[in-house]
Amino acid sequence: MNLKGKIALVTGATSGIGLGIAHRLAAAGAAVVINGFGDVERVLVELGQHGTRVGHYPADMADPQQIAEMLAYVEREFGGLDILVNNAGIQHVEAVEEFPVERWDAIIAINLSSVFHTSRLALPGMRRRGWGRILNIASTHGLVASAGKSAYVAAKHGVIGLTKSIALETASTPITCNAICPGWVLTPLVQQQILARVEAGASPEAARHDLLAEKQPSLEFVTPEQLGELAVFLCSEAAAQVRGAAWNMDGGWLAQ
Ligand code: NAD
């Protein structure tokens, strides 16, 4: 797959799935702007090894104003935006009655509303240039629920609905919009959930095994690299008629 000449923005790409996708897009030749917090300098050096132009913009994805400034930065400094990967996301696990209102608001803002804001701002340029790909990193939790994850499940179901709406609004254009629904991927977001099990008394091995065994029949984690390959495929011309899909890569989670 050759993405030379394409410009990609991957939100929340300083670790985990977003970083895996950023690597594959850069390896395929795209210029890549990442967003997210943490050790940005190290990540930029690693990404730069693919030989394409890379950049970073530190927008807080909970803030529509900062999102607008980031989209303007990509347009101004890179000359446009062809591939938008909405990946930034957070998690909080607690029963509805105990769920902190501030965590609910943050999860809806970062995991769902940010997808609306980046998409509404990216689409006019994609329409002008006559090509575009929007990839929304949803989750198996966009299609089924788990106890304790009300905000996350609501946000991810919302992302899949939004994906379908955008896919219909762009259906007769060379712009596609799809969601990717990963099962368990061993990233910092999931490490926190393994740690919670260890703190509740499980051994690290049992915590990992039980987490997988409850949901993912393969008993193996999906990897950011595998998700990166799927993202590159969805950017290809072979995927030009994949529209509004919620494409799971989940070790069998949703087959049950
Ligand atoms: P991660 O914690 O490794 O990465 C999250 C990224 O988002 C980081 O780069 C972080 O800096 C960034 N981020 C967090 N809050 C932000 C904010 N307010 N503004 C900007 N950036 C912010 O998590 P991950 O597991 O790689 O998750 C990435 C996406 O994949 C999320 O949307 C998550 O819901 C989804 N997902 C993860 C799994 C999994 O098992 N790990 C499964 C399904 C879906």
Tab-separated table of C-alpha atoms and ligand atoms in Angstrom:
chain	number	residue	atom	x	y	z
A	1	MET	CA	0.000	0.000	0.000
A	2	ASN	CA	1.404	3.357	-0.995
A	3	LEU	CA	0.210	6.361	0.986
A	4	LYS	CA	2.927	8.673	-0.323
A	5	GLY	CA	1.627	12.215	-0.557
A	6	LYS	CA	-1.164	11.579	1.966
A	7	ILE	CA	-1.327	13.491	5.243
A	8	ALA	CA	-2.645	11.720	8.334
A	9	LEU	CA	-3.672	12.914	11.782
A	10	VAL	CA	-3.881	10.286	14.542
A	11	THR	CA	-5.323	11.487	17.850
A	12	GLY	CA	-4.031	9.925	21.062
A	13	ALA	CA	-1.035	8.459	19.272
A	14	THR	CA	1.685	8.751	21.906
A	15	SER	CA	1.066	5.163	23.065
A	16	GLY	CA	-0.898	1.988	22.410
A	17	ILE	CA	-3.179	1.550	19.411
A	18	GLY	CA	-2.782	5.095	18.051
A	19	LEU	CA	0.988	4.739	18.026
A	20	GLY	CA	0.729	1.370	16.253
A	21	ILE	CA	-1.498	2.917	13.588
A	22	ALA	CA	0.773	5.974	13.220
A	23	HIS	CA	3.740	3.631	12.616
A	24	ARG	CA	1.948	1.656	9.892
A	25	LEU	CA	0.674	4.804	8.145
A	26	ALA	CA	4.185	6.324	8.186
A	27	ALA	CA	5.680	3.018	6.984
A	28	ALA	CA	3.210	3.149	4.060
A	29	GLY	CA	4.528	6.605	3.163
A	30	ALA	CA	2.069	9.034	4.771
A	31	ALA	CA	3.127	12.189	6.578
A	32	VAL	CA	1.800	11.758	10.105
A	33	VAL	CA	0.765	14.279	12.739
A	34	ILE	CA	0.227	12.763	16.161
A	35	ASN	CA	-1.661	14.134	19.116
A	36	GLY	CA	-1.556	13.027	22.754
A	37	PHE	CA	0.437	13.432	25.923
A	38	GLY	CA	3.609	11.843	27.347
A	39	ASP	CA	7.099	11.297	25.917
A	40	VAL	CA	6.376	13.042	22.622
A	41	GLU	CA	10.040	13.617	21.666
A	42	ARG	CA	10.905	9.898	21.838
A	43	VAL	CA	7.792	8.959	19.847
A	44	LEU	CA	8.578	11.519	17.138
A	45	VAL	CA	12.148	10.182	16.777
A	46	GLU	CA	10.814	6.607	16.420
A	47	LEU	CA	8.154	7.630	13.896
A	48	GLY	CA	10.649	9.729	11.945
A	49	GLN	CA	12.630	6.570	11.191
A	50	HIS	CA	10.116	5.699	8.473
A	51	GLY	CA	11.468	8.677	6.512
A	52	THR	CA	8.220	10.633	6.180
A	53	ARG	CA	7.429	14.002	7.722
A	54	VAL	CA	6.058	13.782	11.284
A	55	GLY	CA	4.614	16.340	13.667
A	56	HIS	CA	2.817	16.664	16.981
A	57	TYR	CA	0.026	18.906	18.245
A	58	PRO	CA	-0.842	18.744	21.954
A	59	ALA	CA	-4.591	19.486	21.803
A	60	ASP	CA	-6.718	18.308	24.703
A	61	MET	CA	-9.385	16.273	22.895
A	62	ALA	CA	-11.939	17.317	25.507
A	63	ASP	CA	-11.716	20.927	24.276
A	64	PRO	CA	-13.425	21.853	20.952
A	65	GLN	CA	-11.384	25.069	20.681
A	66	GLN	CA	-8.055	23.206	20.935
A	67	ILE	CA	-9.326	20.619	18.439
A	68	ALA	CA	-10.127	23.429	15.971
A	69	GLU	CA	-6.643	24.898	16.473
A	70	MET	CA	-5.078	21.481	15.801
A	71	LEU	CA	-7.020	20.983	12.555
A	72	ALA	CA	-6.009	24.503	11.454
A	73	TYR	CA	-2.363	23.670	12.304
A	74	VAL	CA	-2.411	20.522	10.141
A	75	GLU	CA	-4.002	22.406	7.239
A	76	ARG	CA	-1.520	25.308	7.544
A	77	GLU	CA	1.716	23.398	8.235
A	78	PHE	CA	1.131	20.185	6.244
A	79	GLY	CA	-1.152	21.503	3.485
A	80	GLY	CA	-4.300	19.477	4.179
A	81	LEU	CA	-5.663	16.387	5.905
A	82	ASP	CA	-6.412	13.176	3.980
A	83	ILE	CA	-6.575	10.509	6.701
A	84	LEU	CA	-8.188	11.258	10.050
A	85	VAL	CA	-7.814	8.582	12.733
A	86	ASN	CA	-9.966	9.318	15.777
A	87	ASN	CA	-8.271	7.197	18.401
A	88	ALA	CA	-7.861	9.185	21.652
A	89	GLY	CA	-9.811	7.550	24.452
A	90	ILE	CA	-9.990	7.045	28.193
A	91	GLN	CA	-11.732	4.573	30.471
A	92	HIS	CA	-13.279	4.545	33.947
A	93	VAL	CA	-14.804	1.455	35.551
A	94	GLU	CA	-17.510	1.904	38.183
A	95	ALA	CA	-21.221	1.113	38.621
A	96	VAL	CA	-23.662	3.726	37.296
A	97	GLU	CA	-24.809	4.790	40.793
A	98	GLU	CA	-21.213	5.478	41.844
A	99	PHE	CA	-19.946	6.823	38.508
A	100	PRO	CA	-18.307	10.257	39.024
A	101	VAL	CA	-20.156	12.857	36.932
A	102	GLU	CA	-16.857	14.490	35.964
A	103	ARG	CA	-15.566	11.119	34.566
A	104	TRP	CA	-18.813	10.652	32.604
A	105	ASP	CA	-18.410	14.113	31.036
A	106	ALA	CA	-14.719	13.531	30.242
A	107	ILE	CA	-15.349	10.146	28.585
A	108	ILE	CA	-18.205	11.488	26.445
A	109	ALA	CA	-16.093	14.515	25.444
A	110	ILE	CA	-12.859	12.648	24.628
A	111	ASN	CA	-14.247	9.345	23.293
A	112	LEU	CA	-17.303	10.663	21.399
A	113	SER	CA	-17.673	14.440	20.962
A	114	SER	CA	-14.073	14.829	19.756
A	115	VAL	CA	-14.933	12.542	16.809
A	116	PHE	CA	-17.725	14.932	15.806
A	117	HIS	CA	-15.447	17.960	16.099
A	118	THR	CA	-12.482	16.559	14.138
A	119	SER	CA	-14.782	15.122	11.467
A	120	ARG	CA	-16.855	18.284	10.944
A	121	LEU	CA	-13.622	20.271	10.561
A	122	ALA	CA	-11.793	17.744	8.345
A	123	LEU	CA	-14.613	17.000	5.882
A	124	PRO	CA	-14.676	20.317	3.950
A	125	GLY	CA	-10.990	19.936	2.993
A	126	MET	CA	-11.467	16.257	2.069
A	127	ARG	CA	-14.422	17.202	-0.139
A	128	ARG	CA	-12.371	19.992	-1.778
A	129	ARG	CA	-9.451	17.665	-2.493
A	130	GLY	CA	-11.746	14.821	-3.564
A	131	TRP	CA	-10.414	12.033	-1.308
A	132	GLY	CA	-10.518	11.142	2.348
A	133	ARG	CA	-10.507	8.434	4.985
A	134	ILE	CA	-11.989	8.757	8.465
A	135	LEU	CA	-11.191	5.844	10.783
A	136	ASN	CA	-12.841	5.840	14.186
A	137	ILE	CA	-11.301	3.555	16.789
A	138	ALA	CA	-14.413	2.341	18.572
A	139	SER	CA	-14.348	-0.985	20.442
A	140	THR	CA	-16.207	-4.243	20.869
A	141	HIS	CA	-17.893	-2.063	23.498
A	142	GLY	CA	-19.395	-0.126	20.589
A	143	LEU	CA	-21.509	-3.195	19.834
A	144	VAL	CA	-21.955	-4.986	23.176
A	145	ALA	CA	-21.719	-3.853	26.789
A	146	SER	CA	-19.840	-4.845	29.935
A	147	ALA	CA	-20.866	-4.003	33.484
A	148	GLY	CA	-19.098	-1.041	35.052
A	149	LYS	CA	-18.328	0.714	31.762
A	150	SER	CA	-21.490	2.766	31.158
A	151	ALA	CA	-19.828	5.938	29.880
A	152	TYR	CA	-17.349	4.065	27.695
A	153	VAL	CA	-20.048	1.781	26.248
A	154	ALA	CA	-22.374	4.736	25.601
A	155	ALA	CA	-19.575	6.717	23.938
A	156	LYS	CA	-18.414	3.809	21.762
A	157	HIS	CA	-21.979	2.936	20.655
A	158	GLY	CA	-22.276	6.637	19.792
A	159	VAL	CA	-19.062	6.534	17.757
A	160	ILE	CA	-20.458	3.691	15.646
A	161	GLY	CA	-23.699	5.619	15.054
A	162	LEU	CA	-21.760	8.731	14.108
A	163	THR	CA	-19.573	6.637	11.781
A	164	LYS	CA	-22.667	5.388	9.932
A	165	SER	CA	-24.110	8.915	9.618
A	166	ILE	CA	-20.872	10.306	8.178
A	167	ALA	CA	-20.579	7.284	5.862
A	168	LEU	CA	-24.037	8.051	4.455
A	169	GLU	CA	-23.340	11.774	4.090
A	170	THR	CA	-20.175	10.951	2.087
A	171	ALA	CA	-21.500	7.820	0.337
A	172	SER	CA	-21.377	9.244	-3.184
A	173	THR	CA	-17.877	10.728	-2.753
A	174	PRO	CA	-14.351	9.236	-2.596
A	175	ILE	CA	-14.398	9.832	1.178
A	176	THR	CA	-15.095	6.831	3.421
A	177	CYS	CA	-15.793	6.643	7.132
A	178	ASN	CA	-15.468	3.406	9.101
A	179	ALA	CA	-15.053	2.218	12.667
A	180	ILE	CA	-12.556	-0.332	13.926
A	181	CYS	CA	-13.654	-2.374	16.941
A	182	PRO	CA	-10.703	-3.911	18.797
A	183	GLY	CA	-11.078	-6.487	21.544
A	184	TRP	CA	-8.466	-6.520	24.318
A	185	VAL	CA	-5.161	-4.887	23.322
A	186	LEU	CA	-2.359	-4.784	25.908
A	187	THR	CA	-1.921	-1.003	26.209
A	188	PRO	CA	-1.676	1.370	29.208
A	189	LEU	CA	-5.516	1.646	29.145
A	190	VAL	CA	-5.846	-2.112	29.722
A	191	GLN	CA	-2.805	-2.361	32.035
A	192	GLN	CA	-4.816	-0.214	34.485
A	193	GLN	CA	-7.609	-2.811	34.454
A	194	ILE	CA	-5.120	-5.668	35.009
A	195	LEU	CA	-3.563	-3.688	37.867
A	196	ALA	CA	-6.995	-3.265	39.481
A	197	ARG	CA	-7.347	-7.076	39.497
A	198	VAL	CA	-3.857	-7.482	41.006
A	199	GLU	CA	-4.745	-4.934	43.704
A	200	ALA	CA	-7.877	-7.004	44.416
A	201	GLY	CA	-5.624	-10.033	45.128
A	202	ALA	CA	-4.990	-11.808	41.780
A	203	SER	CA	-1.478	-12.705	40.599
A	204	PRO	CA	-0.373	-10.761	37.484
A	205	GLU	CA	-0.588	-13.960	35.382
A	206	ALA	CA	-4.070	-14.822	36.675
A	207	ALA	CA	-5.223	-11.219	36.187
A	208	ARG	CA	-4.156	-11.263	32.518
A	209	HIS	CA	-5.568	-14.728	31.905
A	210	ASP	CA	-8.933	-14.017	33.557
A	211	LEU	CA	-9.338	-10.686	31.765
A	212	LEU	CA	-8.909	-12.466	28.424
A	213	ALA	CA	-10.878	-15.595	29.356
A	214	GLU	CA	-13.981	-13.592	30.300
A	215	LYS	CA	-14.312	-12.043	26.804
A	216	GLN	CA	-11.733	-13.070	24.218
A	217	PRO	CA	-11.842	-16.760	23.147
A	218	SER	CA	-8.412	-16.652	21.469
A	219	LEU	CA	-6.898	-15.938	24.908
A	220	GLU	CA	-4.454	-13.698	23.060
A	221	PHE	CA	-4.291	-9.923	22.915
A	222	VAL	CA	-4.862	-8.112	19.608
A	223	THR	CA	-1.748	-6.035	18.809
A	224	PRO	CA	-1.421	-2.371	17.777
A	225	GLU	CA	0.553	-3.602	14.740
A	226	GLN	CA	-2.360	-5.779	13.559
A	227	LEU	CA	-4.735	-2.838	13.987
A	228	GLY	CA	-2.269	-0.663	12.063
A	229	GLU	CA	-2.400	-3.095	9.125
A	230	LEU	CA	-6.218	-2.965	9.141
A	231	ALA	CA	-6.081	0.850	9.176
A	232	VAL	CA	-3.749	0.858	6.155
A	233	PHE	CA	-6.104	-1.528	4.314
A	234	LEU	CA	-9.080	0.744	5.029
A	235	CYS	CA	-7.062	3.603	3.488
A	236	SER	CA	-6.464	1.604	0.294
A	237	GLU	CA	-8.446	1.756	-2.940
A	238	ALA	CA	-9.438	-1.897	-2.338
A	239	ALA	CA	-11.466	-0.583	0.606
A	240	ALA	CA	-13.119	2.259	-1.333
A	241	GLN	CA	-16.556	0.645	-0.941
A	242	VAL	CA	-16.174	-0.271	2.717
A	243	ARG	CA	-18.501	2.394	4.126
A	244	GLY	CA	-20.012	2.726	7.566
A	245	ALA	CA	-18.565	-0.577	8.752
A	246	ALA	CA	-17.882	-1.481	12.374
A	247	TRP	CA	-14.986	-3.854	11.703
A	248	ASN	CA	-14.092	-6.013	14.657
A	249	MET	CA	-10.621	-7.443	15.330
A	250	ASP	CA	-11.270	-9.083	18.648
A	251	GLY	CA	-10.009	-12.661	19.044
A	252	GLY	CA	-13.590	-13.916	18.694
A	253	TRP	CA	-15.176	-11.661	21.372
A	254	LEU	CA	-18.218	-10.731	19.243
A	255	ALA	CA	-18.693	-14.191	17.737
A	256	GLN	CA	-20.088	-15.480	21.026
B	1	NAD	P1	-3.670	4.363	25.628
B	1	NAD	O1	-3.993	4.774	27.026
B	1	NAD	O2	-2.452	3.555	25.345
B	1	NAD	O3	-3.618	5.632	24.675
B	1	NAD	C1	-4.531	6.668	24.780
B	1	NAD	C2	-3.975	7.838	24.016
B	1	NAD	O4	-4.912	8.910	24.138
B	1	NAD	C3	-2.640	8.367	24.554
B	1	NAD	O5	-1.852	8.832	23.478
B	1	NAD	C4	-3.069	9.546	25.433
B	1	NAD	O6	-2.051	10.538	25.562
B	1	NAD	C5	-4.239	10.064	24.615
B	1	NAD	N1	-5.182	10.876	25.374
B	1	NAD	C6	-5.847	10.571	26.509
B	1	NAD	N2	-6.600	11.603	26.887
B	1	NAD	C7	-6.405	12.599	25.962
B	1	NAD	C8	-6.904	13.902	25.796
B	1	NAD	N3	-7.746	14.454	26.661
B	1	NAD	N4	-6.479	14.624	24.729
B	1	NAD	C9	-5.599	14.098	23.841
B	1	NAD	N5	-5.101	12.858	23.952
B	1	NAD	C10	-5.506	12.116	24.998
B	1	NAD	O7	-5.001	3.621	25.134
B	1	NAD	P2	-5.292	2.576	23.971
B	1	NAD	O8	-5.669	1.294	24.625
B	1	NAD	O9	-4.234	2.577	22.929
B	1	NAD	O10	-6.649	3.194	23.408
B	1	NAD	C11	-6.730	3.888	22.182
B	1	NAD	C12	-8.154	3.797	21.680
B	1	NAD	O11	-8.504	2.436	21.452
B	1	NAD	C13	-9.186	4.347	22.662
B	1	NAD	O12	-10.188	5.048	21.984
B	1	NAD	C14	-9.754	3.084	23.292
B	1	NAD	O13	-11.062	3.265	23.752
B	1	NAD	C15	-9.697	2.140	22.113
B	1	NAD	N6	-9.733	0.723	22.460
B	1	NAD	C16	-8.766	0.163	23.252
B	1	NAD	C17	-8.829	-1.203	23.539
B	1	NAD	C18	-7.779	-1.898	24.369
B	1	NAD	O14	-7.976	-3.076	24.704
B	1	NAD	N7	-6.660	-1.276	24.715
B	1	NAD	C19	-9.867	-1.958	23.036
B	1	NAD	C20	-10.831	-1.352	22.252
B	1	NAD	C21	-10.752	-0.008	21.968
